[in-house]
């Protein structure tokens, strides 16, 4: 049964309670990017409960700035929860569209369109989880997916001896690996060379500059890195640069370009997809769009021969959502799995995902297919907020 067929027969969604949980976990080695460090791991989880006691879980992107997690949690409880509660939603998409319209002025007035989009996305993920649980189907199938197998890559390889971490992940079943670059030409090239030497000629490599360069620098680095055959160069220049700059770089780059985690809105994604500047599009469903917008985006990317590769670098709920999203859309591409240790990925889940020959097989469990282990994660809980105004 499709999502539209189930919605027509199931009756409306009525949310009776909204809870938000902020987690922070210390890590031994900071996660490095060209623009800064993540010195701990944070996660903002959303729990929606309907009038029948069925729960849905979502996650809100919150990596930066360091105070981002607590800010997103407050924004969700204060501005979003009152709009969600007590309404009869025919399906999750109706709620997403209502919240987007209703909170547009707040986003403009506050100067925070990003955080507003992020909390709406987290609620949307939770609504789809709940909706799918009520249907009794895994979400990827409810949304039209044809296969439970999802190709993945080990991401976030830091610039300090990345081959060591990559070698451990290769032993766990990963076959594709993404290196952080943007730390100086000799260091970047040396790291990519070390990865190729360690992992072998058959390993799939990617590179991510996190917007580190201007166009001339990106062109030069593309030529230098191409020797080691990465299949994409991610965010070599500013994500906010006009599409014409990306088109110019695409024509001059020896490596296909990837971007999307810092795009927001259908029009921006469509402009880049139709321009031909990107060969790989990487929306972050917990940063913008949730399932409501990103499933349709993925299908448009497939139609335009652009790889659809959901971005994610957070906790376990967001990872589960990314995997379900990719399985729903299908087509060529990979889902990002952070290679670095993250207790909020492993310990917030009842069981970890097993990678076999570069892919993860999703279960037949309904919804996202997982439930967070709240009891086992208590030591990482920074705060909990509820729509009934009881803070813990």
CSV table of C-alpha atoms in Angstrom, one decimal, residues 48-354:
chain,number,residue,atom,x,y,z
A,48,UNK,CA,5.9,12.7,18.7
A,49,UNK,CA,3.0,10.7,20.3
A,50,UNK,CA,-0.4,10.4,18.8
A,51,UNK,CA,-3.7,10.1,20.5
A,52,UNK,CA,-3.4,6.3,20.4
A,53,UNK,CA,0.1,6.3,22.1
A,54,UNK,CA,2.0,5.5,18.9
A,55,UNK,CA,5.4,7.2,18.8
A,56,UNK,CA,7.4,8.7,16.0
A,57,UNK,CA,11.1,9.7,16.2
A,58,UNK,CA,13.0,12.4,14.3
A,59,UNK,CA,16.4,14.2,14.6
A,60,UNK,CA,17.3,17.8,14.0
A,61,UNK,CA,20.7,18.8,12.5
A,62,UNK,CA,22.6,20.7,15.2
A,63,UNK,CA,26.4,20.3,14.6
A,64,UNK,CA,27.3,24.0,14.5
A,65,UNK,CA,27.7,26.3,16.4
A,66,UNK,CA,28.5,24.5,19.7
A,67,UNK,CA,25.4,25.9,21.3
A,68,UNK,CA,23.2,24.8,18.4
A,69,UNK,CA,21.6,21.8,20.0
A,70,UNK,CA,20.0,23.6,22.9
A,71,UNK,CA,18.9,26.4,20.6
A,72,UNK,CA,17.2,24.1,18.2
A,73,UNK,CA,15.4,22.3,21.1
A,74,UNK,CA,14.0,25.5,22.5
A,75,UNK,CA,13.0,26.7,19.1
A,76,UNK,CA,11.1,23.5,18.4
A,77,UNK,CA,9.3,23.5,21.7
A,78,UNK,CA,8.4,27.2,21.7
A,79,UNK,CA,7.6,27.8,18.1
A,80,UNK,CA,6.8,24.4,16.4
A,81,UNK,CA,5.2,22.2,19.0
A,82,UNK,CA,2.1,24.5,19.6
A,83,UNK,CA,1.4,24.4,15.9
A,84,UNK,CA,1.6,20.6,15.6
A,85,UNK,CA,-0.4,19.7,18.7
A,86,UNK,CA,-4.1,18.9,18.5
A,87,UNK,CA,-4.5,19.3,14.7
A,88,UNK,CA,-5.9,16.6,12.5
A,89,UNK,CA,-3.2,16.1,9.8
A,90,UNK,CA,-4.3,14.0,6.8
A,91,UNK,CA,-0.6,13.0,6.3
A,92,UNK,CA,2.9,14.3,7.3
A,93,UNK,CA,3.2,16.4,4.1
A,94,UNK,CA,0.2,18.5,5.1
A,95,UNK,CA,1.9,19.3,8.4
A,96,UNK,CA,5.2,20.1,6.7
A,97,UNK,CA,3.6,22.5,4.3
A,98,UNK,CA,1.6,24.2,7.0
A,99,UNK,CA,4.6,24.7,9.3
A,100,UNK,CA,6.7,26.0,6.4
A,101,UNK,CA,4.1,28.6,5.5
A,102,UNK,CA,3.2,29.6,9.1
A,103,UNK,CA,6.9,30.0,10.2
A,104,UNK,CA,8.1,31.8,7.1
A,105,UNK,CA,7.8,35.3,8.7
A,106,UNK,CA,9.5,34.1,11.9
A,107,UNK,CA,12.4,32.8,9.9
A,108,UNK,CA,12.8,36.1,8.1
A,109,UNK,CA,12.2,38.3,11.2
A,110,UNK,CA,14.7,36.3,13.4
A,111,UNK,CA,17.3,36.0,10.6
A,112,UNK,CA,17.3,32.2,11.2
A,113,UNK,CA,15.8,30.5,8.1
A,114,UNK,CA,18.2,27.6,8.6
A,115,UNK,CA,17.4,26.7,12.2
A,116,UNK,CA,13.6,27.1,11.5
A,117,UNK,CA,14.0,24.7,8.5
A,118,UNK,CA,16.0,22.3,10.6
A,119,UNK,CA,13.4,22.0,13.4
A,120,UNK,CA,10.6,21.6,10.8
A,121,UNK,CA,12.6,18.8,9.1
A,122,UNK,CA,13.1,17.0,12.4
A,123,UNK,CA,9.3,17.1,13.1
A,124,UNK,CA,8.7,15.8,9.5
A,125,UNK,CA,11.0,12.8,10.0
A,126,UNK,CA,9.2,12.0,13.3
A,127,UNK,CA,5.7,12.3,11.6
A,128,UNK,CA,6.7,10.0,8.8
A,129,UNK,CA,8.1,7.4,11.3
A,130,UNK,CA,4.8,7.5,13.2
A,131,UNK,CA,2.7,7.4,10.0
A,132,UNK,CA,4.7,4.4,8.7
A,133,UNK,CA,4.4,2.6,12.1
A,134,UNK,CA,0.6,3.0,11.9
A,135,UNK,CA,0.7,1.4,8.4
A,136,UNK,CA,2.8,-1.5,9.6
A,137,UNK,CA,5.3,-1.1,6.8
A,138,UNK,CA,8.9,0.0,6.7
A,139,UNK,CA,9.1,3.6,5.6
A,140,UNK,CA,11.2,3.0,2.6
A,141,UNK,CA,8.5,0.6,1.2
A,142,UNK,CA,5.6,2.9,2.1
A,143,UNK,CA,7.3,5.7,0.1
A,144,UNK,CA,7.7,3.5,-3.0
A,145,UNK,CA,11.2,1.9,-2.6
A,146,UNK,CA,12.0,-1.3,-4.4
A,147,UNK,CA,15.1,-2.6,-2.5
A,148,UNK,CA,16.1,-2.7,1.1
A,149,UNK,CA,19.9,-2.6,0.2
A,150,UNK,CA,21.6,0.7,0.5
A,151,UNK,CA,25.2,1.4,-0.5
A,152,UNK,CA,27.2,3.4,2.1
A,153,UNK,CA,30.5,5.1,2.5
A,154,UNK,CA,32.7,5.8,5.5
A,155,UNK,CA,32.9,9.6,5.9
A,156,UNK,CA,34.6,12.2,8.0
A,157,UNK,CA,38.2,10.8,7.6
A,158,UNK,CA,40.2,13.5,9.4
A,159,UNK,CA,43.5,14.8,8.0
A,160,UNK,CA,45.7,13.2,10.7
A,161,UNK,CA,46.6,9.7,9.5
A,162,UNK,CA,43.2,9.0,7.8
A,163,UNK,CA,44.4,5.7,6.5
A,164,UNK,CA,44.4,4.2,10.0
A,165,UNK,CA,40.7,4.8,10.5
A,166,UNK,CA,39.8,3.9,6.9
A,167,UNK,CA,41.6,0.6,7.3
A,168,UNK,CA,39.5,-0.3,10.4
A,169,UNK,CA,36.3,0.6,8.5
A,170,UNK,CA,37.4,-1.5,5.5
A,171,UNK,CA,37.7,-4.5,7.8
A,172,UNK,CA,34.1,-3.8,8.9
A,173,UNK,CA,32.8,-4.1,5.3
A,174,UNK,CA,33.1,-0.6,3.9
A,175,UNK,CA,34.2,-0.2,0.3
A,176,UNK,CA,34.0,3.6,-0.2
A,177,UNK,CA,35.7,6.3,1.9
A,178,UNK,CA,35.6,10.1,2.0
A,179,UNK,CA,38.6,12.2,3.0
A,180,UNK,CA,38.4,15.7,4.5
A,181,UNK,CA,40.6,18.1,2.5
A,182,UNK,CA,41.2,21.8,2.6
A,183,UNK,CA,44.2,21.6,5.0
A,184,UNK,CA,47.0,22.6,2.7
A,185,UNK,CA,48.0,21.2,-0.7
A,186,UNK,CA,50.8,18.9,0.4
A,187,UNK,CA,48.8,17.5,3.4
A,188,UNK,CA,45.7,16.9,1.3
A,189,UNK,CA,47.6,15.2,-1.5
A,190,UNK,CA,49.7,13.1,1.0
A,191,UNK,CA,46.5,11.9,2.8
A,192,UNK,CA,44.8,10.9,-0.4
A,193,UNK,CA,47.9,9.1,-1.6
A,194,UNK,CA,48.1,7.3,1.7
A,195,UNK,CA,44.5,6.2,1.4
A,196,UNK,CA,44.9,4.9,-2.1
A,197,UNK,CA,48.1,3.0,-1.1
A,198,UNK,CA,46.4,1.5,2.0
A,199,UNK,CA,43.0,0.6,0.6
A,200,UNK,CA,44.1,-0.5,-2.9
A,201,UNK,CA,43.2,0.4,-6.4
A,202,UNK,CA,39.7,-1.0,-6.1
A,203,UNK,CA,38.6,1.2,-3.2
A,204,UNK,CA,36.2,4.0,-4.0
A,205,UNK,CA,37.5,7.4,-2.7
A,206,UNK,CA,35.7,10.7,-2.3
A,207,UNK,CA,37.0,14.1,-1.1
A,208,UNK,CA,35.2,16.9,0.8
A,209,UNK,CA,36.7,20.4,1.1
A,210,UNK,CA,33.9,21.9,3.2
A,211,UNK,CA,33.9,25.2,1.1
A,212,UNK,CA,37.6,25.7,1.7
A,213,UNK,CA,38.7,27.2,-1.6
A,214,UNK,CA,38.0,29.9,-4.2
A,215,UNK,CA,37.5,28.8,-7.9
A,216,UNK,CA,41.2,29.0,-8.8
A,217,UNK,CA,42.3,27.1,-5.8
A,218,UNK,CA,39.6,24.5,-6.4
A,219,UNK,CA,40.7,24.0,-10.0
A,220,UNK,CA,44.4,23.6,-9.0
A,221,UNK,CA,43.5,21.1,-6.3
A,222,UNK,CA,41.2,19.2,-8.6
A,223,UNK,CA,44.1,18.6,-11.0
A,224,UNK,CA,46.4,17.5,-8.2
A,225,UNK,CA,43.9,15.2,-6.5
A,226,UNK,CA,42.7,13.6,-9.7
A,227,UNK,CA,45.7,11.3,-9.9
A,228,UNK,CA,44.2,9.3,-7.1
A,229,UNK,CA,40.8,8.9,-8.8
A,230,UNK,CA,38.3,10.2,-6.3
A,231,UNK,CA,34.8,9.9,-7.7
A,232,UNK,CA,33.7,13.3,-6.4
A,233,UNK,CA,35.0,16.6,-5.0
A,234,UNK,CA,32.5,17.9,-2.5
A,235,UNK,CA,31.9,21.6,-1.7
A,236,UNK,CA,35.2,22.8,-3.1
A,237,UNK,CA,33.8,26.4,-3.1
A,238,UNK,CA,31.2,28.3,-1.1
A,239,UNK,CA,27.7,26.7,-1.2
A,240,UNK,CA,26.3,30.2,-1.4
A,241,UNK,CA,28.1,31.2,-4.6
A,242,UNK,CA,25.9,31.7,-7.6
A,243,UNK,CA,25.3,28.7,-9.8
A,244,UNK,CA,27.4,30.3,-12.6
A,245,UNK,CA,30.5,29.9,-10.4
A,246,UNK,CA,29.7,26.2,-10.0
A,247,UNK,CA,29.2,25.8,-13.7
A,248,UNK,CA,32.5,27.4,-14.4
A,249,UNK,CA,34.3,25.1,-11.9
A,250,UNK,CA,32.5,22.0,-13.3
A,251,UNK,CA,33.8,22.8,-16.7
A,252,UNK,CA,37.4,23.2,-15.4
A,253,UNK,CA,37.4,20.5,-12.7
A,254,UNK,CA,39.0,17.1,-13.4
A,255,UNK,CA,36.7,15.6,-10.7
A,256,UNK,CA,32.9,15.6,-10.7
A,257,UNK,CA,31.4,18.1,-8.2
A,258,UNK,CA,29.1,17.3,-5.3
A,259,UNK,CA,27.1,19.5,-3.0
A,260,UNK,CA,23.7,20.0,-1.3
A,261,UNK,CA,24.0,19.7,2.5
A,262,UNK,CA,24.0,23.5,2.7
A,263,UNK,CA,21.3,24.1,0.1
A,264,UNK,CA,17.8,24.9,1.2
A,265,UNK,CA,14.6,25.0,-0.9
A,266,UNK,CA,13.4,23.2,-4.0
A,267,UNK,CA,14.3,26.1,-6.3
A,268,UNK,CA,18.0,26.1,-5.3
A,269,UNK,CA,18.3,22.3,-5.6
A,270,UNK,CA,16.5,22.3,-9.0
A,271,UNK,CA,18.6,25.2,-10.3
A,272,UNK,CA,21.8,23.3,-9.6
A,273,UNK,CA,20.5,19.9,-10.8
A,274,UNK,CA,19.3,21.4,-14.2
A,275,UNK,CA,22.5,23.5,-14.6
A,276,UNK,CA,24.7,20.4,-14.9
A,277,UNK,CA,27.1,21.8,-12.4
A,278,UNK,CA,26.6,18.9,-10.0
A,279,UNK,CA,27.0,15.2,-10.7
A,280,UNK,CA,26.1,14.3,-7.1
A,281,UNK,CA,23.4,16.0,-5.0
A,282,UNK,CA,23.5,15.6,-1.2
A,283,UNK,CA,20.5,17.0,0.7
A,284,UNK,CA,20.5,16.6,4.5
A,285,UNK,CA,17.0,15.6,5.4
A,286,UNK,CA,17.3,16.8,9.0
A,287,UNK,CA,18.6,20.1,7.9
A,288,UNK,CA,16.0,20.9,5.2
A,289,UNK,CA,13.0,19.1,3.8
A,290,UNK,CA,12.6,15.9,5.8
A,291,UNK,CA,11.0,13.1,3.9
A,292,UNK,CA,8.3,15.3,2.5
A,293,UNK,CA,10.6,17.3,0.2
A,294,UNK,CA,13.7,15.1,-0.1
A,295,UNK,CA,11.9,12.0,-1.5
A,296,UNK,CA,10.6,14.1,-4.4
A,297,UNK,CA,14.0,15.8,-4.8
A,298,UNK,CA,15.7,12.4,-5.0
A,299,UNK,CA,13.3,11.3,-7.8
A,300,UNK,CA,14.0,14.5,-9.7
A,301,UNK,CA,17.7,13.9,-9.3
A,302,UNK,CA,17.3,10.4,-10.7
A,303,UNK,CA,15.4,11.7,-13.7
A,304,UNK,CA,18.3,14.1,-14.4
A,305,UNK,CA,21.0,11.4,-14.1
A,306,UNK,CA,22.3,13.1,-11.0
A,307,UNK,CA,23.4,10.8,-8.2
A,308,UNK,CA,21.3,11.1,-5.0
A,309,UNK,CA,23.5,10.7,-1.9
A,310,UNK,CA,21.9,11.8,1.4
A,311,UNK,CA,24.2,13.7,3.7
A,312,UNK,CA,24.4,12.9,7.4
A,313,UNK,CA,26.9,13.5,10.2
A,314,UNK,CA,24.9,13.2,13.5
A,315,UNK,CA,23.1,10.7,15.7
A,316,UNK,CA,21.5,7.4,15.0
A,317,UNK,CA,17.9,8.5,14.2
A,318,UNK,CA,19.2,10.8,11.4
A,319,UNK,CA,21.3,8.0,10.0
A,320,UNK,CA,18.3,5.7,10.0
A,321,UNK,CA,16.3,8.4,8.2
A,322,UNK,CA,19.0,8.9,5.6
A,323,UNK,CA,19.1,5.1,4.9
A,324,UNK,CA,15.3,5.0,4.6
A,325,UNK,CA,15.3,8.0,2.3
A,326,UNK,CA,17.8,6.5,-0.1
A,327,UNK,CA,16.0,3.1,-0.2
A,328,UNK,CA,12.8,4.9,-0.9
A,329,UNK,CA,14.3,6.9,-3.8
A,330,UNK,CA,16.6,4.2,-5.2
A,331,UNK,CA,19.0,4.9,-8.1
A,332,UNK,CA,22.8,5.2,-8.0
A,333,UNK,CA,24.5,6.8,-5.1
A,334,UNK,CA,25.5,6.3,-1.5
A,335,UNK,CA,24.5,7.2,2.1
A,336,UNK,CA,27.1,8.9,4.3
A,337,UNK,CA,28.0,7.1,7.5
A,338,UNK,CA,30.4,8.9,9.8
A,339,UNK,CA,33.6,6.8,10.3
A,340,UNK,CA,34.4,8.5,13.6
A,341,UNK,CA,33.3,7.0,16.9
A,342,UNK,CA,30.0,8.6,18.0
A,343,UNK,CA,28.2,7.2,21.1
A,344,UNK,CA,25.0,9.0,20.0
A,345,UNK,CA,24.9,6.9,16.9
A,346,UNK,CA,25.8,3.5,18.5
A,347,UNK,CA,24.2,3.8,21.9
A,348,UNK,CA,21.0,5.6,20.9
A,349,UNK,CA,20.1,2.6,18.8
A,350,UNK,CA,18.8,-0.7,19.9
A,351,UNK,CA,21.2,-2.4,17.5
A,352,UNK,CA,23.9,-1.2,15.1
A,353,UNK,CA,23.8,-1.5,11.4
A,354,UNK,CA,25.9,-4.1,9.8
